[in-house]
Coordinates of C-alpha atoms and ligand atoms in Angstrom, one line a residue:
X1 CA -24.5 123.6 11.0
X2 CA -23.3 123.1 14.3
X3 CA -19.5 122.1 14.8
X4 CA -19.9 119.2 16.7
X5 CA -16.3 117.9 16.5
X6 CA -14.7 118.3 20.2
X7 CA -11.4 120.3 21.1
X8 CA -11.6 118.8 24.5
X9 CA -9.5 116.1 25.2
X10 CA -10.0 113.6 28.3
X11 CA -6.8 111.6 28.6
X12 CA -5.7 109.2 31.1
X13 CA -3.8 110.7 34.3
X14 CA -0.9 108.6 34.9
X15 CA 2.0 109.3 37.0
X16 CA 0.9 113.1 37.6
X17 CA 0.6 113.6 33.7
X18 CA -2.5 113.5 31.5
X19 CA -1.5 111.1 28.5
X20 CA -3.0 109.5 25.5
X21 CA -3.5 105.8 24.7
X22 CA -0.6 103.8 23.4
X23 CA -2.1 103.0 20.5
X24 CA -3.4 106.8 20.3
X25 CA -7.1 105.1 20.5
X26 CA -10.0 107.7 21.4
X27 CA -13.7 107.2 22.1
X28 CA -16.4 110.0 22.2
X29 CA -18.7 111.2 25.1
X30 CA -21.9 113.0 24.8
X31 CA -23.6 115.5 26.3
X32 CA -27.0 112.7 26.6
X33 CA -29.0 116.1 27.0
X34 CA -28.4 117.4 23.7
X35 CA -26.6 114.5 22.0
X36 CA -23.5 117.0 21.0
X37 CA -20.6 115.7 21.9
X38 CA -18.3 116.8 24.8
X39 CA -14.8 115.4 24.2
X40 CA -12.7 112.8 22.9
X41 CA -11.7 110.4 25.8
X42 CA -8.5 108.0 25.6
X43 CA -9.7 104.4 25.0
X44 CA -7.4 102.3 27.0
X45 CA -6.7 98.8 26.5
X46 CA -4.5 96.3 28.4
X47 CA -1.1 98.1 27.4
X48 CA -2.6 101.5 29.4
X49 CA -3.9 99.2 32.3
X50 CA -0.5 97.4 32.4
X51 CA 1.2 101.1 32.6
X52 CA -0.7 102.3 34.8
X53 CA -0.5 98.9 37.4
X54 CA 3.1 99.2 36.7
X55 CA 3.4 103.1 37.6
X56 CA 1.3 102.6 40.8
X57 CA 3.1 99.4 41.8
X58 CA 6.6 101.1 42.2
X59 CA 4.9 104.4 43.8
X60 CA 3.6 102.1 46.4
X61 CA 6.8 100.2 46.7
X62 CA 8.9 103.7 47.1
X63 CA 7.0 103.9 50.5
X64 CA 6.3 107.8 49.3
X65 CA 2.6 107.5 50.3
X66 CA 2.5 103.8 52.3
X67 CA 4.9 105.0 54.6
X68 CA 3.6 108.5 55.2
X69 CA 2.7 109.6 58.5
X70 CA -1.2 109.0 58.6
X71 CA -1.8 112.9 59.9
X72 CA 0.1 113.5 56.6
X73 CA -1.8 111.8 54.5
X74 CA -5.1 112.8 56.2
X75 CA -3.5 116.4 55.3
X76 CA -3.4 115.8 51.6
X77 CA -7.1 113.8 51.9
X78 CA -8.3 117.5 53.2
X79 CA -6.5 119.4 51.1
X80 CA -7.9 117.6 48.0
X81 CA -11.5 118.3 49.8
X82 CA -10.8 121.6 50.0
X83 CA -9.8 122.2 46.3
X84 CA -13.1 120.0 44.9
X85 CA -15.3 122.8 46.6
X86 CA -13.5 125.9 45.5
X87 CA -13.9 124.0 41.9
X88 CA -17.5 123.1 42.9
X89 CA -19.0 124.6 40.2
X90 CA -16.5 123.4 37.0
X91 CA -16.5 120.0 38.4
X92 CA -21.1 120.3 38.4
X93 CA -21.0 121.9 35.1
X94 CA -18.8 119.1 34.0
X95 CA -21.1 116.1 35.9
X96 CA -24.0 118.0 34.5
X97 CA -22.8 117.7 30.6
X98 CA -21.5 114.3 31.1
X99 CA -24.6 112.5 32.5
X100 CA -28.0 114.9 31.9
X101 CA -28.4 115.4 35.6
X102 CA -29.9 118.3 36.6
X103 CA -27.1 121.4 38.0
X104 CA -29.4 121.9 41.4
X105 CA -28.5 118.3 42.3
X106 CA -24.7 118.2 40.8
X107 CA -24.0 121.3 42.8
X108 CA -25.9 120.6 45.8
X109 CA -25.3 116.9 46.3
X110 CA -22.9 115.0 44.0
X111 CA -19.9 117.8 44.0
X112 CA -20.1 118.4 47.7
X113 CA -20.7 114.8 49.4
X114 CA -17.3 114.4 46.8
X115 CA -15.2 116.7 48.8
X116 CA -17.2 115.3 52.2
X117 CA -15.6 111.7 51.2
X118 CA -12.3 112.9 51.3
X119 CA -12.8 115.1 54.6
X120 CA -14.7 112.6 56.2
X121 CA -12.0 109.8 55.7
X122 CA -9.1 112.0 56.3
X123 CA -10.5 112.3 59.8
X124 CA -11.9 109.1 60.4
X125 CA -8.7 107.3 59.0
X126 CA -6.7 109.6 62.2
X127 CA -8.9 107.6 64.8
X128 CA -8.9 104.1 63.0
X129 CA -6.9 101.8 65.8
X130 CA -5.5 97.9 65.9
X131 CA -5.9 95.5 68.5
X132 CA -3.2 94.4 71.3
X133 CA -3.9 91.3 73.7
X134 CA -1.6 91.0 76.3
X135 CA -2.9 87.7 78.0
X136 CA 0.0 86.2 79.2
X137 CA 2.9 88.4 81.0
X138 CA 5.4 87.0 78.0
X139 CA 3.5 87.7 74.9
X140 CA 2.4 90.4 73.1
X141 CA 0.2 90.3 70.4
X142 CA -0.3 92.8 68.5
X143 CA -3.0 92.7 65.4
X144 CA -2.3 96.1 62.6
X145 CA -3.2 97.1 59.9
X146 CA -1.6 97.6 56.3
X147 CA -1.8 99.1 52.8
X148 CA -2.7 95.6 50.5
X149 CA -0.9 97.1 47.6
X150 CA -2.5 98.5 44.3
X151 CA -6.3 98.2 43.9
X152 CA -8.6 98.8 41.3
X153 CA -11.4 101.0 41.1
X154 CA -14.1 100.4 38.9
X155 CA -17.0 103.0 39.1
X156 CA -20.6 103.5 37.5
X157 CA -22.0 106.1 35.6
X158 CA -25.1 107.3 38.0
X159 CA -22.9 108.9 40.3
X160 CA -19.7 109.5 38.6
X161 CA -17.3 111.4 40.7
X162 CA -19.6 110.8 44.3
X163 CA -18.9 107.2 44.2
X164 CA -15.4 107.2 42.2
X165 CA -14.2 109.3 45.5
X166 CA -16.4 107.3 47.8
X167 CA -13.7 104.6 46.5
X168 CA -10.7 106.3 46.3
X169 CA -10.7 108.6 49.3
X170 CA -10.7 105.5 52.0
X171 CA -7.7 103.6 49.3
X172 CA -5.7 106.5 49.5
X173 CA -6.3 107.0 53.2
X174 CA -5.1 103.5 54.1
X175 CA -1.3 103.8 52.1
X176 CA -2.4 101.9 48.7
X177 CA -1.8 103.3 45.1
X178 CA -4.9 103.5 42.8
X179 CA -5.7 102.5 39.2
X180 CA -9.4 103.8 38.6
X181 CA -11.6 102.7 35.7
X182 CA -14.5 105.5 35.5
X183 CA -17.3 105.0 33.7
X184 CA -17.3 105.3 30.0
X185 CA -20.3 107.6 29.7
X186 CA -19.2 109.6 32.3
X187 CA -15.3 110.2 32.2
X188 CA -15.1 114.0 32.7
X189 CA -14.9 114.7 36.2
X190 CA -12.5 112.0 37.2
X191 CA -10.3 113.4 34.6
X192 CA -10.7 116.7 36.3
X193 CA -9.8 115.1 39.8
X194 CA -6.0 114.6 38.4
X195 CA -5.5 118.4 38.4
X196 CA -7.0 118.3 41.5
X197 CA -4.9 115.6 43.1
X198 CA -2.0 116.9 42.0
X199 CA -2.4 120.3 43.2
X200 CA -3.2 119.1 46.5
X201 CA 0.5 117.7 46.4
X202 CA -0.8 113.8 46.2
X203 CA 2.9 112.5 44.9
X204 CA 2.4 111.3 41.6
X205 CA 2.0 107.7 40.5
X206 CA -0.5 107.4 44.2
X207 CA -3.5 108.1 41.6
X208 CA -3.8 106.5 38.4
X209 CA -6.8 107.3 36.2
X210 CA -7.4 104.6 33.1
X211 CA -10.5 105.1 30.7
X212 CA -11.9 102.9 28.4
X213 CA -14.3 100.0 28.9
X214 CA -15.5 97.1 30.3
X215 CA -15.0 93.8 28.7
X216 CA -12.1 93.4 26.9
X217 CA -11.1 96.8 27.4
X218 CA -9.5 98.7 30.4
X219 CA -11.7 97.2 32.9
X220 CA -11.6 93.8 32.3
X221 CA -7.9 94.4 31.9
X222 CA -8.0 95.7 35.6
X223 CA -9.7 92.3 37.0
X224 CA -7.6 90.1 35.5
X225 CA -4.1 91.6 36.4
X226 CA -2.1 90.0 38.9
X227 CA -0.6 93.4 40.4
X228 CA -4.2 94.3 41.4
X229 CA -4.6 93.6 45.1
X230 CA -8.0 94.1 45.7
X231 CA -11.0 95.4 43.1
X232 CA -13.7 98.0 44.5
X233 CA -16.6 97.4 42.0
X234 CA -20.3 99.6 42.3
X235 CA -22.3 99.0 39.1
X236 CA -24.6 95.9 37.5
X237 CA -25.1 92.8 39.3
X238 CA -24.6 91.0 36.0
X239 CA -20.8 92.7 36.1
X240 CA -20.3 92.1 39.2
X241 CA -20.5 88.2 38.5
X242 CA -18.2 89.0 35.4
X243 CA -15.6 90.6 37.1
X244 CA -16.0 87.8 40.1
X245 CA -15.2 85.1 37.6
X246 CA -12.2 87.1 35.9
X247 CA -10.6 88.1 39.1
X248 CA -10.7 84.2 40.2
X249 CA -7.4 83.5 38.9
X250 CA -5.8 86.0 40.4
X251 CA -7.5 85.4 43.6
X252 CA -8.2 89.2 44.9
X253 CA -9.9 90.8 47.4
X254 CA -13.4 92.3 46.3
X255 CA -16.2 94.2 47.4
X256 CA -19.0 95.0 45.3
X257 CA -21.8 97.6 45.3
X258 CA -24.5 96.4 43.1
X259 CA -27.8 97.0 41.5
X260 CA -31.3 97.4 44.1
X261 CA -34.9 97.2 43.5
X262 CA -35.5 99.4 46.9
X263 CA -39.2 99.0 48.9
X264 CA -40.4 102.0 50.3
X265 CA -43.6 101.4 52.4
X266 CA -46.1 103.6 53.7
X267 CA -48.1 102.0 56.2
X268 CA -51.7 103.3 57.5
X269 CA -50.4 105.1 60.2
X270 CA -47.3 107.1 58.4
X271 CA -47.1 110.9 58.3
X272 CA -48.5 111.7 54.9
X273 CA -47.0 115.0 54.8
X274 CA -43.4 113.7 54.8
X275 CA -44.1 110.1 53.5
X276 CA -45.6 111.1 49.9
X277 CA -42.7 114.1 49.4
X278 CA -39.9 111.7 49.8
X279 CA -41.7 108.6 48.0
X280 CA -41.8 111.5 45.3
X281 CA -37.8 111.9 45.5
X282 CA -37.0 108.5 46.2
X283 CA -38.6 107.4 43.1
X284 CA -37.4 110.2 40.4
X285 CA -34.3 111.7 42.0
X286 CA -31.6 111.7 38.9
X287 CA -34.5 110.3 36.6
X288 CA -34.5 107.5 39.0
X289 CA -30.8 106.4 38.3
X290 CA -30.1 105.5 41.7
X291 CA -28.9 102.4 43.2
X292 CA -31.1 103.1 46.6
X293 CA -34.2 104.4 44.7
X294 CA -37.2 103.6 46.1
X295 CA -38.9 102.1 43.1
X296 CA -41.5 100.2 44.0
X297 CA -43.8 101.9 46.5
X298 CA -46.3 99.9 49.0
X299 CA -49.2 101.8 50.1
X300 CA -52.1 100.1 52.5
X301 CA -55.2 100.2 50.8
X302 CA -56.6 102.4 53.9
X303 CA -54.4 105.4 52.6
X304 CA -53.7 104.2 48.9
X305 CA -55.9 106.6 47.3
X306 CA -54.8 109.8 49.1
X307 CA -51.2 109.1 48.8
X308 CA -51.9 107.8 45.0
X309 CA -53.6 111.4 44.0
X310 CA -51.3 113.4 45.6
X311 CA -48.3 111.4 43.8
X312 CA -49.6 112.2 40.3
X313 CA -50.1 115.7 41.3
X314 CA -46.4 115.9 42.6
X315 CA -45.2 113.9 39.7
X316 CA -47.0 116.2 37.0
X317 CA -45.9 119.2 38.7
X318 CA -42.7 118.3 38.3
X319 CA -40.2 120.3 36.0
X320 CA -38.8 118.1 33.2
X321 CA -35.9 119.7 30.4
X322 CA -33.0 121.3 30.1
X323 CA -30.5 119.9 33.2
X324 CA -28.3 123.1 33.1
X325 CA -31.5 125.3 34.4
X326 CA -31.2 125.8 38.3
X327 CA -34.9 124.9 38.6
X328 CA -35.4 121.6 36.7
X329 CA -35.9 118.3 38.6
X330 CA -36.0 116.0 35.9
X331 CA -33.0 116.1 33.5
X332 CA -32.3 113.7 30.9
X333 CA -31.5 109.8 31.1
X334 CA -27.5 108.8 30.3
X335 CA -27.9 107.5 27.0
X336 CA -30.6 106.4 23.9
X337 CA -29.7 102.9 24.9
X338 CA -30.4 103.1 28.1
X339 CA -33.9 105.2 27.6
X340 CA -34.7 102.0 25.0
X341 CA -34.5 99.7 28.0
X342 CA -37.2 101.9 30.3
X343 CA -39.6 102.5 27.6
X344 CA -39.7 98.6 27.0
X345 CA -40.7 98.5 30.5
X346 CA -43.0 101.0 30.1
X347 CA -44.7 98.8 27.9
X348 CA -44.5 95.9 30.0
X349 CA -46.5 98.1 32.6
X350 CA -49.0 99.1 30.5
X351 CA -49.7 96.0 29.1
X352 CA -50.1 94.6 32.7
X353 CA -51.2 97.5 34.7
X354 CA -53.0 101.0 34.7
X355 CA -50.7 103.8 33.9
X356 CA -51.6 106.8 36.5
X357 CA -49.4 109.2 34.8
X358 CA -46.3 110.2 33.0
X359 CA -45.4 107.5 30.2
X360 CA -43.8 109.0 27.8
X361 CA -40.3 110.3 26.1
X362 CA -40.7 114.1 26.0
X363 CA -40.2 115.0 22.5
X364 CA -39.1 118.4 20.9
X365 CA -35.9 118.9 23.2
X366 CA -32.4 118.8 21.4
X367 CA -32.4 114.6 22.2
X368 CA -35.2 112.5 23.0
X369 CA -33.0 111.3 26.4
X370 CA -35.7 112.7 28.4
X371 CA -39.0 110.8 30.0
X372 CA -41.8 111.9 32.0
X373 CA -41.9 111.0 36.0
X374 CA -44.3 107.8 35.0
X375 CA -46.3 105.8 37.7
X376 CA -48.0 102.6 37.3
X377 CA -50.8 100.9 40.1
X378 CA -52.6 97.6 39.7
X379 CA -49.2 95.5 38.8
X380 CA -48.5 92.3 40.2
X381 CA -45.9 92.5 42.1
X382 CA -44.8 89.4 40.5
X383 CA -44.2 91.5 37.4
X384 CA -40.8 91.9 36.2
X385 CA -41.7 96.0 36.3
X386 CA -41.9 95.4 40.8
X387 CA -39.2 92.6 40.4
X388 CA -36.2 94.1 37.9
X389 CA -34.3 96.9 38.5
X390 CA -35.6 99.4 35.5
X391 CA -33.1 102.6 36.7
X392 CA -35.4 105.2 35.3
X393 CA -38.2 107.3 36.4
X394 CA -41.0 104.7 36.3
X395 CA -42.6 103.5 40.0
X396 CA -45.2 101.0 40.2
X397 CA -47.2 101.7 43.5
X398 CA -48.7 98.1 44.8
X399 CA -51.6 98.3 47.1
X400 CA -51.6 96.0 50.5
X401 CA -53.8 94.9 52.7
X402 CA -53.7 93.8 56.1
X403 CA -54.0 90.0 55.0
X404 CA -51.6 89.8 52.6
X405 CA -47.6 89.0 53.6
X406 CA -46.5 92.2 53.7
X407 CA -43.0 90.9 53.8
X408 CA -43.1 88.3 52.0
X409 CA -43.6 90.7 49.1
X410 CA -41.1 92.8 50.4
X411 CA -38.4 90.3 50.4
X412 CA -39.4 88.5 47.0
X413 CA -37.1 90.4 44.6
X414 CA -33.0 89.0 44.1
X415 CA -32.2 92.6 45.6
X416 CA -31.6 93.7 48.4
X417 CA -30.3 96.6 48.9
X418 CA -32.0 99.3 50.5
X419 CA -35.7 100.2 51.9
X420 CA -37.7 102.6 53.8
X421 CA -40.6 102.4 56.3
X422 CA -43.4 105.3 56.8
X423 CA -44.8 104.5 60.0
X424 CA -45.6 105.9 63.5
X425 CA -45.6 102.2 64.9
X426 CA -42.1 102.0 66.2
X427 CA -42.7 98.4 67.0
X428 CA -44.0 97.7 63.5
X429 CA -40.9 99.5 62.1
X430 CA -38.6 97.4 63.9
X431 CA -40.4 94.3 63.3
X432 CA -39.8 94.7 59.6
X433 CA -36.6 96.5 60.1
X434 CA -35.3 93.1 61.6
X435 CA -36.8 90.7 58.9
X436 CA -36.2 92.7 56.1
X437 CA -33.3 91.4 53.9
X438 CA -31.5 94.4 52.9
X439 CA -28.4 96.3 53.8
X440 CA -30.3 99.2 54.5
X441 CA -33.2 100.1 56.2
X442 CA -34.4 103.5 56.4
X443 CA -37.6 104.5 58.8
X444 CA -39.5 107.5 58.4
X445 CA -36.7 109.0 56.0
X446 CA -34.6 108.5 52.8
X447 CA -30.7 108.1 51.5
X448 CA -29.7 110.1 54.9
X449 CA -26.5 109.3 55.3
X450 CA -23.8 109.1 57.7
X451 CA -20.6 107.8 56.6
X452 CA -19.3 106.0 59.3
X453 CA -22.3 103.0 59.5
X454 CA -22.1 100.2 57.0
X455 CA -23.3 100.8 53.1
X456 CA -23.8 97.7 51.0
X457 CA -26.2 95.3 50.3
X458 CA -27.9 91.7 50.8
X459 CA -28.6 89.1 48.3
X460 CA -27.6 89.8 44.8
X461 CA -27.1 93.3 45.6
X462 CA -23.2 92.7 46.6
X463 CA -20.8 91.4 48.5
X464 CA -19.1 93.5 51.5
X465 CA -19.9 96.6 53.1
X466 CA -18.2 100.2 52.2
X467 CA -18.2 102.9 54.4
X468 CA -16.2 104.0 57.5
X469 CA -14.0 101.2 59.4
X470 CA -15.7 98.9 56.8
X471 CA -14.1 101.0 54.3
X472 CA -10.9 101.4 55.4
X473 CA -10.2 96.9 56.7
X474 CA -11.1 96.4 52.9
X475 CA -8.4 98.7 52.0
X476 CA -5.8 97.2 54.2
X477 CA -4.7 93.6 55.2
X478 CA -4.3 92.4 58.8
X479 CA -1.1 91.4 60.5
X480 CA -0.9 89.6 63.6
X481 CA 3.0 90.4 65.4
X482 CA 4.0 88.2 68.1
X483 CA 6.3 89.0 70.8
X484 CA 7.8 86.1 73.0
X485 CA 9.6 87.8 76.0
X486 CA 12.2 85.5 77.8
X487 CA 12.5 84.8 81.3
X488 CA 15.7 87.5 82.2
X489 CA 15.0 88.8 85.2
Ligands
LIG501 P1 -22.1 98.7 34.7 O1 -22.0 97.5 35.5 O2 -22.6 98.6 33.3 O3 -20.7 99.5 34.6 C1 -20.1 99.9 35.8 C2 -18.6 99.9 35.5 O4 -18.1 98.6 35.2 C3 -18.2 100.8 34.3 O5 -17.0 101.5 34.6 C4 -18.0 99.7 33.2 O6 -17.1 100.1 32.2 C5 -17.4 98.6 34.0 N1 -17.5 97.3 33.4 C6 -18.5 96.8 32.7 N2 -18.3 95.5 32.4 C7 -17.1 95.2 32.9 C8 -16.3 94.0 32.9 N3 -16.7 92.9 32.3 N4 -15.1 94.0 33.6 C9 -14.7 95.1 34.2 N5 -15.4 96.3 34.2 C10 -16.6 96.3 33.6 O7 -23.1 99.7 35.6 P2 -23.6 101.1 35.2 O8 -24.7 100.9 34.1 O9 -22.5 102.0 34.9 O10 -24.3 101.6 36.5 C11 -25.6 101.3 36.9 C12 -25.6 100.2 37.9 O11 -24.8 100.5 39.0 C13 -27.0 99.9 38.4 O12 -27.2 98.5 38.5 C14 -27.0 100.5 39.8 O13 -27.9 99.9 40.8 C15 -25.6 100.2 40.2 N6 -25.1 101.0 41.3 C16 -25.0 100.5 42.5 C17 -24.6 101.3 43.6 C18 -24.5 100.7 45.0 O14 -23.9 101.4 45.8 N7 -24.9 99.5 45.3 C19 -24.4 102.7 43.4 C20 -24.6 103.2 42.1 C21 -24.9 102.4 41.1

């Protein structure tokens, strides 16, 4: 029998040092690929969060970090770039076992655009400017910006250390001490990211690492706390407005990344060639555990049958299994709960639509975590499958026609996160560009990315935007100074 009882041990990273819970409370994570379990993980409660607030408030207070020179800080923000891609592949081998993910896309995306968030912010923070006025030849006004204090960092699972340093790389950058709160099915490479940290000479106390989970556990400690500045959230809508009403009292600062039902349309005049490849991606990239998937595709019936054949034959040919082999696409889903909640609406779709392919949990691997690429056609878009956000590899494809209102359907879920266009109309493209209501619109491509424009979303997909200068004003406060000169000479 295999010894499935873990020597690792994930602790929290508090002050520079990895410690254990208080109370000496542990919880397991698993391997969701082959349901063996990785380590034991501290399980902090409101004593850990309260140390960790504590340690992070008087680091911030000593000035160590919030008074640094910023071309200092930015030093240590490239330094701990540097040091997460000569770990690249530890820290993808780690992401890998903690979520199910395959390698190709650990090593290739999440690891790297971790060390880019850190590079990208230490120089963007260098070239991040106030405002002076000087209207009237006795005053000077002079607006600048601040560290707010201690924030908290609550992250998902999906993404784990991409969006946990998405976070904490413009925090740090702007003078404020950190408690994070990773995810609890995912804690492994944060942990990792305190060696890191403290090797790239990040004084101690700056970064505070707390695991455990939601409600009434770490996280919901973290809201609530009245030492907690300001909360950067990504992860449900439905803890979003959780967190919203138990931060209330204490009045903070939030921003919040939340859940999406992306549109990707492909219109009658798109490119096929690149339009069908990327719906492909859009829809099953990380078994379709993106926030910005495109998971419900729109195809005008004049090219729906084309792009619908070639789809199934892209989605069959695609290779399903074990995550830790360079060449598989597919890896497994985080958890058995959460594969419960996509197979139920798999069964919503095939009780209301035609199932084109896929449809099933792929039995005979070490868990059952793992589920075909699955496309549905012929569901109303009225269906909860077109209208809730499923986070799994299951993409209804909706035919329209030139009479129906095209973006009217478009707009029709509570989400509104992202979506992309496949058209050669740029007039067309801008026209729905313009009256979509989404954060943000891609045409003729996909999740590119550049840092510096504006990442959040509409509707009930959050509240604030992340990314660049957007990044770094919800990480500080403004101050307005005032000089009065007198009349001396
Ligand atoms: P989740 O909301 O269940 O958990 C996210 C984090 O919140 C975890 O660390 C969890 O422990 C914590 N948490 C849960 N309840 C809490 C509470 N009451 N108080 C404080 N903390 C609490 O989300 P998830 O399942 O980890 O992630 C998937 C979701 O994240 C999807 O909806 C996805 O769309 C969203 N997401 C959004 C973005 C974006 O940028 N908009 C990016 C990635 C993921």
């Amino acid at each position: 029998m295999e010894n499935n009882q873990p020597s690792l041990e994930l602790k929290h990273f508090i002050n520079g040092k990895y410690q254990k819970s208080q109370n000496q409370e542990t919880f397991e994570t698993i391997n969701p690929a082959n349901n063996k379990v990785i380590a034991k993980v501290s399980l902090g409660n409101q004593n850990d969060i309260d140390n960790a607030v504590a340690v992070a408030k008087n680091t911030y207070e000593s000035g160590v970090w919030s008074n640094l020179a910023l071309n200092e800080r930015a030093q240590v923000l490239h330094k701990i770039g540097d040091l997460i891609l000569e770990n690249k592949k530890a820290l993808a081998l780690a992401e890998t076992k903690d979520t199910g993910k395959p390698i190709s896309l650990s090593l290739n995306v999440d690891i790297p655009r971790s060390a880019h968030n850190f590079h990208f912010f230490a120089n963007f923070l260098t070239g991040f400017k106030g405002d002076s006025y000087f209207n009237n030849p006795n005053e000077m006004h002079l607006a600048i910006r601040e560290p707010i204090g201690v924030v908290g960092l609550i992250t998902p699972w999906n993404l784990p250390l991409y969006l946990s340093t998405w976070k904490i790389a413009p925090a740090l950058a702007m003078g404020n001490s950190v408690v994070l709160k990773p995810a609890e099915w995912s804690p492994y490479t944060a942990t990792l990211l305190g060696e890191i940290v403290n090797k790239a000479n990040l004084p101690h106390g700056v970064l505070n690492i707390v695991h455990g989970y939601g409600p009434n556990s770490a996280g919901s400690a973290l809201t609530s706390h009245p030492d907690i500045s300001a909360i950067s959230f990504t992860g449900e809508t439905s803890t979003g407005k959780a967190i919203m009403a138990k931060a209330s009292s204490t009045l903070k600062k939030l921003s919040f990344e939340l859940g999406g039902k992306g549109a990707n349309v492909i219109f009658n005049d798109a490119n096929l060639d690149d339009a069908i490849p990327m719906a492909l991606k859009a829809a099953f990239t990380n078994q379709g555990q993106i926030c910005l998937a495109g998971s419900r595709l729109f195809v005008h019936n004049s090219v729906f049958e084309t792009v619908k054949n070639k789809l199934i034959t892209l989605a069959e040919n695609m290779r399903v299994g074990d995550p830790l082999k360079t060449e598989t696409e597919i890896g497994s889903l985080i958890s058995t709960q959460h594969v419960e909640k996509v197979v139920d609406y798999i069964a919503i779709g095939k009780a209301e639509g035609k199932l084109l392919t896929g449809g099933n949990q792929i039995l005979g691997q070490e868990s059952t975590n793992f589920i075909e690429p699955t496309i549905f056609s012929e569901i109303p878009n009225s269906s909860r499958l077109c209208q809730e956000e499923i986070f799994g590899p299951v993409l209804p494809i909706i035919k329209f026609t030139d009479d129906d209102n095209l973006l009217e359907m478009l707009n029709s879920t509570p989400y509104g996160l992202s979506a992309s266009l496949w058209s050669s109309n740029i007039d067309r493209c801008n026209y729905y560009a313009r009256n979509l209501k989404a954060g943000i619109i891609w045409v003729n491509c996909w999740f590119l990315r550049e840092l510096a424009t504006p990442f959040g979303g509409a509707k009930m997909s959050g509240i604030g935007r992340e990314g660049g200068r957007y990044s770094l004003e919800f990480f500080s406060e403004a101050k307005t100074i005032t000089y009065k000169y007198g009349n001396h000479w």
